[in-house]
Amino acid sequence: MAHITTIKLNDNVAIPVFGFGTFLLANDGTCYNAVSEAIKAGIRHIDTAVAYFNEQEVGKAVKDSGIPREEFFITSKLWLQDFGYEAAKKAIETSLRKLNMDYIDLYLIHQPYGEVEEIVGAWKAMEEAKAEGKIRSIGVSNMTVKIWRKFVPHFNTMPSVNQVEWNPYFQQKELMKLMKENNVTVESWGPLGQGNQELLSDPVLVKIAKAHGKDVGQIILRFEVQEGIIVFPKTTKPERMKSNLEIFDFELSEDEMNEIRALDKGHGSHNPDADGVKEMLLGAFDVHAND
Ligand SMILES: NC(=O)c1ccc[n+]([C@@H]2O[C@H](COP(=O)([O-])OP(=O)(O)OC[C@H]3O[C@@H](n4cnc5c(N)ncnc54)[C@H](OP(=O)(O)O)[C@@H]3O)[C@@H](O)[C@H]2O)c1
């Protein structure tokens, strides 16, 4: 089984650099089966969110594995309907209950839209939950340079993580500089470009894959990990859960890294700074529909 390395976040919490994403895995047994397979493949880091509506099955798969809780690294995320101090406090308790866990390893502000006071209130609730041992580390997601500068200077503590869209075609170079200055670890969502076929058949990546006897998915994930990015590709296919993990037995040379760095197109599939994103997200994911 592959040995997955860990790195230390700015609050000294160790995070496995490789995990399993659960976006769009339904809470109808699909998520349970996929997470159970991922655990069998050796993955212990699982990325979920309130707005994926599958925290229950993530928690059940972890529990049913029989593996001690402390061997796992579980991330969940606060949805934007739950900003403000009181609402966030309540939402953290709901996540703990749905996951059926005493603590969450990493909790993120999923989508950073709203009044400054609402987001600062949510952050305060997350800081308190961390101090109480309910969360080990706290961070943000989808923060561009512009959004970061709007909210983070109002926080009392620095986020440990910013989870953003990141792949060889979208390397977020300006944001990476800001995160490095602040000692914040970047996590990639969509590390395989969400299955983008252009990326997965890019001639540079195909050439490097052939040279190492690996597939393109493995080259992309290895590149990201070598850049210091945390990855958690999603797949429903057990064979890909295993193959995506086989990136710890080879290394890309500096020349190969530079060739892949040159593939950056400077934009991704989603622009968090665009007008109307908050409304689009609220229309797509209502986490209180069944309250
Ligand atoms: N914070 C946020 O706003 C945010 C947004 C999006 C995602 N995320 C998180 O990031 C995780 C990963 O992102 P994602 O699921 O959107 O995209 P992704 O992991 O980049 O791509 C998943 C897609 O790639 C395919 N795939 C997986 N392994 C492959 C391989 N080796 N070769 C070719 N295709 C492969 C999968 O298909 P098969 O299932 O058929 O293998 C699936 O369609 C999510 O699951 C979620 O946990 C967070």
Short mmCIF file of N, CA and C in Angstrom, two decimals, residues 120-217:
data_model
loop_
_atom_site.label_atom_id
_atom_site.label_comp_id
_atom_site.label_asym_id
_atom_site.label_seq_id
_atom_site.Cartn_x
_atom_site.Cartn_y
_atom_site.Cartn_z
N VAL A 120 -16.89 37.16 9.72
CA VAL A 120 -16.03 37.26 10.91
C VAL A 120 -16.71 36.53 12.09
N GLY A 121 -18.02 36.63 12.19
CA GLY A 121 -18.76 35.92 13.24
C GLY A 121 -18.62 34.41 13.10
N ALA A 122 -18.73 33.93 11.86
CA ALA A 122 -18.57 32.49 11.60
C ALA A 122 -17.15 32.05 11.97
N TRP A 123 -16.19 32.89 11.59
CA TRP A 123 -14.79 32.54 11.89
C TRP A 123 -14.57 32.45 13.41
N LYS A 124 -15.19 33.38 14.15
CA LYS A 124 -15.05 33.38 15.62
C LYS A 124 -15.63 32.07 16.19
N ALA A 125 -16.78 31.64 15.66
CA ALA A 125 -17.39 30.38 16.12
C ALA A 125 -16.44 29.21 15.82
N MET A 126 -15.78 29.27 14.67
CA MET A 126 -14.84 28.20 14.32
C MET A 126 -13.61 28.23 15.22
N GLU A 127 -13.14 29.44 15.54
CA GLU A 127 -11.99 29.56 16.47
C GLU A 127 -12.35 28.97 17.83
N GLU A 128 -13.57 29.26 18.29
CA GLU A 128 -13.99 28.74 19.61
C GLU A 128 -14.10 27.22 19.57
N ALA A 129 -14.68 26.70 18.48
CA ALA A 129 -14.81 25.24 18.37
C ALA A 129 -13.42 24.58 18.35
N LYS A 130 -12.48 25.27 17.74
CA LYS A 130 -11.10 24.75 17.74
C LYS A 130 -10.54 24.75 19.18
N ALA A 131 -10.74 25.84 19.88
CA ALA A 131 -10.24 25.94 21.27
C ALA A 131 -10.89 24.86 22.14
N GLU A 132 -12.15 24.49 21.82
CA GLU A 132 -12.86 23.47 22.61
C GLU A 132 -12.52 22.05 22.17
N GLY A 133 -11.71 21.91 21.13
CA GLY A 133 -11.32 20.57 20.67
C GLY A 133 -12.33 19.92 19.73
N LYS A 134 -13.31 20.70 19.28
CA LYS A 134 -14.31 20.13 18.35
C LYS A 134 -13.80 20.14 16.92
N ILE A 135 -12.86 21.02 16.64
CA ILE A 135 -12.22 21.13 15.33
C ILE A 135 -10.73 21.25 15.59
N ARG A 136 -9.90 20.57 14.77
CA ARG A 136 -8.45 20.66 15.01
C ARG A 136 -7.81 21.81 14.24
N SER A 137 -8.37 22.12 13.06
CA SER A 137 -7.76 23.17 12.25
C SER A 137 -8.87 23.87 11.46
N ILE A 138 -8.69 25.17 11.20
CA ILE A 138 -9.75 25.92 10.50
C ILE A 138 -9.17 26.68 9.31
N GLY A 139 -9.98 26.73 8.26
CA GLY A 139 -9.49 27.38 7.05
C GLY A 139 -10.63 27.93 6.20
N VAL A 140 -10.28 28.30 4.99
CA VAL A 140 -11.24 28.91 4.07
C VAL A 140 -11.19 28.20 2.72
N SER A 141 -12.10 28.57 1.85
CA SER A 141 -12.14 27.97 0.52
C SER A 141 -12.62 29.02 -0.48
N ASN A 142 -12.20 28.86 -1.70
CA ASN A 142 -12.64 29.74 -2.80
C ASN A 142 -12.30 31.21 -2.55
N MET A 143 -11.23 31.47 -1.82
CA MET A 143 -10.82 32.86 -1.63
C MET A 143 -9.79 33.25 -2.68
N THR A 144 -10.18 34.19 -3.53
CA THR A 144 -9.24 34.80 -4.47
C THR A 144 -8.42 35.84 -3.69
N VAL A 145 -7.45 36.45 -4.33
CA VAL A 145 -6.67 37.50 -3.67
C VAL A 145 -7.62 38.61 -3.19
N LYS A 146 -8.57 38.98 -4.06
CA LYS A 146 -9.51 40.06 -3.75
C LYS A 146 -10.38 39.70 -2.53
N ILE A 147 -10.92 38.49 -2.54
CA ILE A 147 -11.81 38.08 -1.44
C ILE A 147 -11.00 37.94 -0.14
N TRP A 148 -9.80 37.36 -0.25
CA TRP A 148 -8.91 37.21 0.92
C TRP A 148 -8.71 38.58 1.58
N ARG A 149 -8.40 39.59 0.75
CA ARG A 149 -8.08 40.92 1.31
C ARG A 149 -9.31 41.59 1.92
N LYS A 150 -10.49 41.17 1.47
CA LYS A 150 -11.72 41.75 2.03
C LYS A 150 -11.98 41.20 3.44
N PHE A 151 -11.78 39.90 3.64
CA PHE A 151 -12.19 39.28 4.91
C PHE A 151 -11.05 38.97 5.88
N VAL A 152 -9.98 38.38 5.41
CA VAL A 152 -9.00 37.81 6.34
C VAL A 152 -8.33 38.84 7.25
N PRO A 153 -8.08 40.07 6.79
CA PRO A 153 -7.50 41.05 7.73
C PRO A 153 -8.38 41.30 8.96
N HIS A 154 -9.67 40.92 8.90
CA HIS A 154 -10.56 41.10 10.06
C HIS A 154 -10.55 39.90 11.00
N PHE A 155 -9.88 38.81 10.61
CA PHE A 155 -9.84 37.61 11.46
C PHE A 155 -8.78 37.79 12.55
N ASN A 156 -9.03 37.17 13.72
CA ASN A 156 -8.00 37.20 14.78
C ASN A 156 -6.89 36.19 14.53
N THR A 157 -7.22 35.11 13.80
CA THR A 157 -6.19 34.09 13.53
C THR A 157 -6.12 33.83 12.03
N MET A 158 -4.97 33.37 11.59
CA MET A 158 -4.73 33.09 10.17
C MET A 158 -5.34 31.73 9.79
N PRO A 159 -6.08 31.65 8.68
CA PRO A 159 -6.54 30.34 8.22
C PRO A 159 -5.34 29.41 7.98
N SER A 160 -5.55 28.10 8.20
CA SER A 160 -4.44 27.16 7.95
C SER A 160 -4.41 26.75 6.48
N VAL A 161 -5.59 26.87 5.82
CA VAL A 161 -5.76 26.31 4.48
C VAL A 161 -6.63 27.23 3.64
N ASN A 162 -6.36 27.32 2.35
CA ASN A 162 -7.31 27.90 1.40
C ASN A 162 -7.52 26.85 0.31
N GLN A 163 -8.74 26.32 0.22
CA GLN A 163 -9.06 25.27 -0.77
C GLN A 163 -9.64 25.94 -2.02
N VAL A 164 -8.91 25.85 -3.12
CA VAL A 164 -9.33 26.56 -4.34
C VAL A 164 -9.20 25.65 -5.56
N GLU A 165 -9.84 26.07 -6.64
CA GLU A 165 -9.67 25.33 -7.91
C GLU A 165 -8.19 25.41 -8.30
N TRP A 166 -7.61 24.25 -8.59
CA TRP A 166 -6.16 24.24 -8.92
C TRP A 166 -5.87 22.99 -9.75
N ASN A 167 -5.26 23.18 -10.90
CA ASN A 167 -4.80 22.06 -11.73
C ASN A 167 -3.73 22.63 -12.67
N PRO A 168 -3.05 21.80 -13.47
CA PRO A 168 -1.96 22.35 -14.30
C PRO A 168 -2.40 23.47 -15.23
N TYR A 169 -3.68 23.51 -15.62
CA TYR A 169 -4.16 24.61 -16.47
C TYR A 169 -4.54 25.86 -15.67
N PHE A 170 -4.60 25.73 -14.34
CA PHE A 170 -4.99 26.87 -13.50
C PHE A 170 -4.17 26.83 -12.21
N GLN A 171 -2.98 27.41 -12.28
CA GLN A 171 -2.02 27.26 -11.18
C GLN A 171 -2.04 28.42 -10.19
N GLN A 172 -2.96 29.35 -10.37
CA GLN A 172 -3.23 30.37 -9.34
C GLN A 172 -1.95 31.05 -8.85
N LYS A 173 -1.13 31.53 -9.79
CA LYS A 173 0.21 31.97 -9.39
C LYS A 173 0.22 33.19 -8.45
N GLU A 174 -0.68 34.15 -8.69
CA GLU A 174 -0.72 35.33 -7.81
C GLU A 174 -1.20 34.94 -6.40
N LEU A 175 -2.24 34.10 -6.37
CA LEU A 175 -2.76 33.64 -5.08
C LEU A 175 -1.71 32.82 -4.33
N MET A 176 -0.98 31.99 -5.06
CA MET A 176 0.05 31.14 -4.43
C MET A 176 1.08 32.01 -3.71
N LYS A 177 1.43 33.14 -4.32
CA LYS A 177 2.42 34.04 -3.72
C LYS A 177 1.88 34.57 -2.38
N LEU A 178 0.62 35.00 -2.40
CA LEU A 178 0.01 35.54 -1.18
C LEU A 178 -0.10 34.47 -0.09
N MET A 179 -0.45 33.24 -0.50
CA MET A 179 -0.59 32.17 0.48
C MET A 179 0.78 31.82 1.09
N LYS A 180 1.81 31.85 0.25
CA LYS A 180 3.16 31.55 0.73
C LYS A 180 3.60 32.62 1.75
N GLU A 181 3.34 33.87 1.43
CA GLU A 181 3.71 34.97 2.36
C GLU A 181 3.05 34.78 3.72
N ASN A 182 1.83 34.19 3.71
CA ASN A 182 1.08 34.03 4.96
C ASN A 182 1.20 32.63 5.55
N ASN A 183 2.03 31.79 4.94
CA ASN A 183 2.24 30.40 5.42
C ASN A 183 0.92 29.62 5.46
N VAL A 184 0.12 29.79 4.41
CA VAL A 184 -1.17 29.09 4.32
C VAL A 184 -1.05 27.99 3.26
N THR A 185 -1.47 26.79 3.61
CA THR A 185 -1.39 25.66 2.69
C THR A 185 -2.55 25.72 1.69
N VAL A 186 -2.23 25.46 0.43
CA VAL A 186 -3.27 25.47 -0.61
C VAL A 186 -3.72 24.03 -0.87
N GLU A 187 -5.03 23.86 -0.86
CA GLU A 187 -5.63 22.58 -1.25
C GLU A 187 -6.26 22.76 -2.62
N SER A 188 -6.19 21.72 -3.44
CA SER A 188 -6.78 21.79 -4.77
C SER A 188 -8.16 21.16 -4.79
N TRP A 189 -9.16 21.93 -5.22
CA TRP A 189 -10.38 21.22 -5.62
C TRP A 189 -10.32 21.06 -7.14
N GLY A 190 -10.89 19.96 -7.61
CA GLY A 190 -10.78 19.67 -9.05
C GLY A 190 -9.34 19.42 -9.47
N PRO A 191 -8.59 18.61 -8.71
CA PRO A 191 -7.17 18.42 -9.04
C PRO A 191 -6.95 17.79 -10.41
N LEU A 192 -7.98 17.06 -10.92
CA LEU A 192 -7.90 16.47 -12.26
C LEU A 192 -8.74 17.29 -13.25
N GLY A 193 -8.95 18.56 -12.92
CA GLY A 193 -9.75 19.42 -13.79
C GLY A 193 -11.19 18.94 -13.89
N GLN A 194 -11.66 18.25 -12.86
CA GLN A 194 -13.02 17.67 -12.82
C GLN A 194 -13.25 16.79 -14.04
N GLY A 195 -12.23 16.06 -14.43
CA GLY A 195 -12.36 15.13 -15.56
C GLY A 195 -12.19 15.79 -16.92
N ASN A 196 -11.64 17.01 -16.97
CA ASN A 196 -11.41 17.75 -18.22
C ASN A 196 -10.56 16.92 -19.19
N GLN A 197 -11.17 16.52 -20.30
CA GLN A 197 -10.50 15.61 -21.23
C GLN A 197 -9.32 16.27 -21.95
N GLU A 198 -9.41 17.59 -22.15
CA GLU A 198 -8.29 18.29 -22.79
C GLU A 198 -7.05 18.17 -21.89
N LEU A 199 -7.26 18.42 -20.60
CA LEU A 199 -6.15 18.31 -19.64
C LEU A 199 -5.64 16.86 -19.57
N LEU A 200 -6.58 15.92 -19.49
CA LEU A 200 -6.19 14.52 -19.30
C LEU A 200 -5.54 13.91 -20.55
N SER A 201 -5.59 14.64 -21.69
CA SER A 201 -4.89 14.13 -22.89
C SER A 201 -3.87 15.16 -23.40
N ASP A 202 -3.49 16.09 -22.54
CA ASP A 202 -2.51 17.10 -22.95
C ASP A 202 -1.20 16.42 -23.39
N PRO A 203 -0.67 16.78 -24.59
CA PRO A 203 0.52 16.08 -25.11
C PRO A 203 1.74 16.13 -24.19
N VAL A 204 1.95 17.24 -23.49
CA VAL A 204 3.10 17.34 -22.57
C VAL A 204 2.94 16.32 -21.44
N LEU A 205 1.72 16.23 -20.92
CA LEU A 205 1.47 15.31 -19.81
C LEU A 205 1.54 13.85 -20.28
N VAL A 206 1.04 13.61 -21.50
CA VAL A 206 1.10 12.24 -22.07
C VAL A 206 2.56 11.82 -22.24
N LYS A 207 3.38 12.74 -22.72
CA LYS A 207 4.82 12.44 -22.93
C LYS A 207 5.50 12.11 -21.59
N ILE A 208 5.24 12.93 -20.59
CA ILE A 208 5.87 12.71 -19.27
C ILE A 208 5.35 11.41 -18.64
N ALA A 209 4.06 11.13 -18.86
CA ALA A 209 3.47 9.89 -18.34
C ALA A 209 4.18 8.67 -18.95
N LYS A 210 4.39 8.71 -20.26
CA LYS A 210 5.07 7.58 -20.94
C LYS A 210 6.48 7.39 -20.37
N ALA A 211 7.18 8.50 -20.16
CA ALA A 211 8.57 8.42 -19.67
C ALA A 211 8.64 7.75 -18.29
N HIS A 212 7.59 7.88 -17.49
CA HIS A 212 7.61 7.30 -16.13
C HIS A 212 6.80 6.02 -16.02
N GLY A 213 6.18 5.59 -17.13
CA GLY A 213 5.33 4.39 -17.05
C GLY A 213 4.12 4.63 -16.15
N LYS A 214 3.60 5.87 -16.16
CA LYS A 214 2.44 6.23 -15.32
C LYS A 214 1.32 6.72 -16.23
N ASP A 215 0.11 6.93 -15.67
CA ASP A 215 -0.93 7.53 -16.51
C ASP A 215 -0.99 9.05 -16.24
N VAL A 216 -1.74 9.75 -17.08
CA VAL A 216 -1.75 11.22 -16.99
C VAL A 216 -2.30 11.69 -15.63
N GLY A 217 -3.31 11.00 -15.13
CA GLY A 217 -3.87 11.36 -13.82
C GLY A 217 -2.77 11.34 -12.75
#
